[in-house]
């Protein structure tokens, strides 16, 4: 049983000396959060690659980057719509 009057935080809690966070739980990292972050990173890289390929006129690279961009956007939209439920 935890003591509500104790001055030290419970195990597993993060203590930020500059804020009022004593006793608040650590943020939880979920699979969907990691997937969303990776999708955004891949999206940005593919958009930049698509822009570079459009200036260098490399058609296969341009098409590949465009396909990756479309897939990332689709996955992010699907993930966003599923998160509303």
mmCIF file of C-alpha atoms in Angstrom:
data_model
loop_
_atom_site.group_PDB
_atom_site.id
_atom_site.type_symbol
_atom_site.label_atom_id
_atom_site.label_comp_id
_atom_site.label_asym_id
_atom_site.label_seq_id
_atom_site.Cartn_x
_atom_site.Cartn_y
_atom_site.Cartn_z
ATOM 1 C CA UNK A 1 0.000 0.000 0.000
ATOM 2 C CA UNK A 2 1.339 3.448 -0.852
ATOM 3 C CA UNK A 3 1.492 6.243 1.651
ATOM 4 C CA UNK A 4 -0.132 9.433 0.250
ATOM 5 C CA UNK A 5 1.833 11.585 2.710
ATOM 6 C CA UNK A 6 5.324 10.384 1.891
ATOM 7 C CA UNK A 7 7.747 12.969 0.549
ATOM 8 C CA UNK A 8 9.585 10.744 -1.928
ATOM 9 C CA UNK A 9 7.929 9.714 -5.187
ATOM 10 C CA UNK A 10 6.788 6.169 -5.743
ATOM 11 C CA UNK A 11 9.049 3.844 -7.747
ATOM 12 C CA UNK A 12 8.591 4.174 -11.502
ATOM 13 C CA UNK A 13 7.710 7.858 -11.433
ATOM 14 C CA UNK A 14 9.767 10.635 -12.965
ATOM 15 C CA UNK A 15 10.758 13.617 -10.854
ATOM 16 C CA UNK A 16 11.426 16.860 -12.715
ATOM 17 C CA UNK A 17 12.937 19.375 -10.304
ATOM 18 C CA UNK A 18 11.703 22.303 -12.424
ATOM 19 C CA UNK A 19 8.055 21.320 -12.667
ATOM 20 C CA UNK A 20 5.242 19.901 -10.600
ATOM 21 C CA UNK A 21 5.570 16.307 -11.788
ATOM 22 C CA UNK A 22 6.142 14.422 -8.550
ATOM 23 C CA UNK A 23 3.973 11.340 -8.569
ATOM 24 C CA UNK A 24 3.021 11.478 -12.256
ATOM 25 C CA UNK A 25 3.698 8.299 -14.241
ATOM 26 C CA UNK A 26 6.268 8.072 -17.008
ATOM 27 C CA UNK A 27 4.951 8.520 -20.553
ATOM 28 C CA UNK A 28 4.126 5.240 -22.250
ATOM 29 C CA UNK A 29 5.705 4.450 -25.615
ATOM 30 C CA UNK A 30 3.278 2.480 -27.769
ATOM 31 C CA UNK A 31 3.776 0.543 -30.979
ATOM 32 C CA UNK A 32 1.484 2.906 -32.847
ATOM 33 C CA UNK A 33 3.481 5.908 -31.623
ATOM 34 C CA UNK A 34 6.733 4.370 -32.820
ATOM 35 C CA UNK A 35 5.137 3.395 -36.147
ATOM 36 C CA UNK A 36 3.752 6.917 -36.607
ATOM 37 C CA UNK A 37 7.156 8.464 -35.945
ATOM 38 C CA UNK A 38 8.881 6.112 -38.377
ATOM 39 C CA UNK A 39 6.237 6.777 -41.026
ATOM 40 C CA UNK A 40 6.786 10.528 -40.700
ATOM 41 C CA UNK A 41 10.566 10.101 -40.979
ATOM 42 C CA UNK A 42 10.242 7.900 -44.075
ATOM 43 C CA UNK A 43 7.703 10.333 -45.541
ATOM 44 C CA UNK A 44 10.044 13.307 -45.183
ATOM 45 C CA UNK A 45 12.976 11.359 -46.628
ATOM 46 C CA UNK A 46 10.907 10.156 -49.591
ATOM 47 C CA UNK A 47 9.568 13.653 -50.302
ATOM 48 C CA UNK A 48 13.101 15.067 -50.296
ATOM 49 C CA UNK A 49 14.269 12.185 -52.485
ATOM 50 C CA UNK A 50 11.370 12.818 -54.832
ATOM 51 C CA UNK A 51 12.302 16.488 -55.136
ATOM 52 C CA UNK A 52 15.948 15.651 -55.827
ATOM 53 C CA UNK A 53 14.950 13.008 -58.376
ATOM 54 C CA UNK A 54 12.668 15.454 -60.158
ATOM 55 C CA UNK A 55 15.582 17.873 -60.645
ATOM 56 C CA UNK A 56 17.997 15.181 -61.814
ATOM 57 C CA UNK A 57 15.382 13.627 -64.152
ATOM 58 C CA UNK A 58 15.931 10.115 -62.825
ATOM 59 C CA UNK A 59 12.564 8.556 -63.675
ATOM 60 C CA UNK A 60 12.870 5.212 -61.827
ATOM 61 C CA UNK A 61 14.046 6.924 -58.633
ATOM 62 C CA UNK A 62 11.338 9.566 -59.023
ATOM 63 C CA UNK A 63 8.650 6.873 -59.339
ATOM 64 C CA UNK A 64 10.014 4.851 -56.420
ATOM 65 C CA UNK A 65 10.097 7.876 -54.112
ATOM 66 C CA UNK A 66 6.608 8.858 -55.231
ATOM 67 C CA UNK A 67 5.306 5.367 -54.461
ATOM 68 C CA UNK A 68 6.906 5.387 -50.999
ATOM 69 C CA UNK A 69 5.423 8.836 -50.362
ATOM 70 C CA UNK A 70 1.961 7.640 -51.362
ATOM 71 C CA UNK A 71 2.240 4.531 -49.176
ATOM 72 C CA UNK A 72 3.389 6.552 -46.154
ATOM 73 C CA UNK A 73 0.581 9.062 -46.581
ATOM 74 C CA UNK A 74 -1.968 6.265 -46.894
ATOM 75 C CA UNK A 75 -0.641 4.520 -43.776
ATOM 76 C CA UNK A 76 -0.665 7.770 -41.778
ATOM 77 C CA UNK A 77 -4.240 8.541 -42.848
ATOM 78 C CA UNK A 78 -5.411 5.021 -41.988
ATOM 79 C CA UNK A 79 -3.673 5.208 -38.618
ATOM 80 C CA UNK A 80 -5.244 8.595 -37.926
ATOM 81 C CA UNK A 81 -8.725 7.362 -38.814
ATOM 82 C CA UNK A 82 -8.324 4.254 -36.667
ATOM 83 C CA UNK A 83 -7.178 6.396 -33.752
ATOM 84 C CA UNK A 84 -10.487 8.269 -33.713
ATOM 85 C CA UNK A 85 -12.414 5.196 -32.598
#
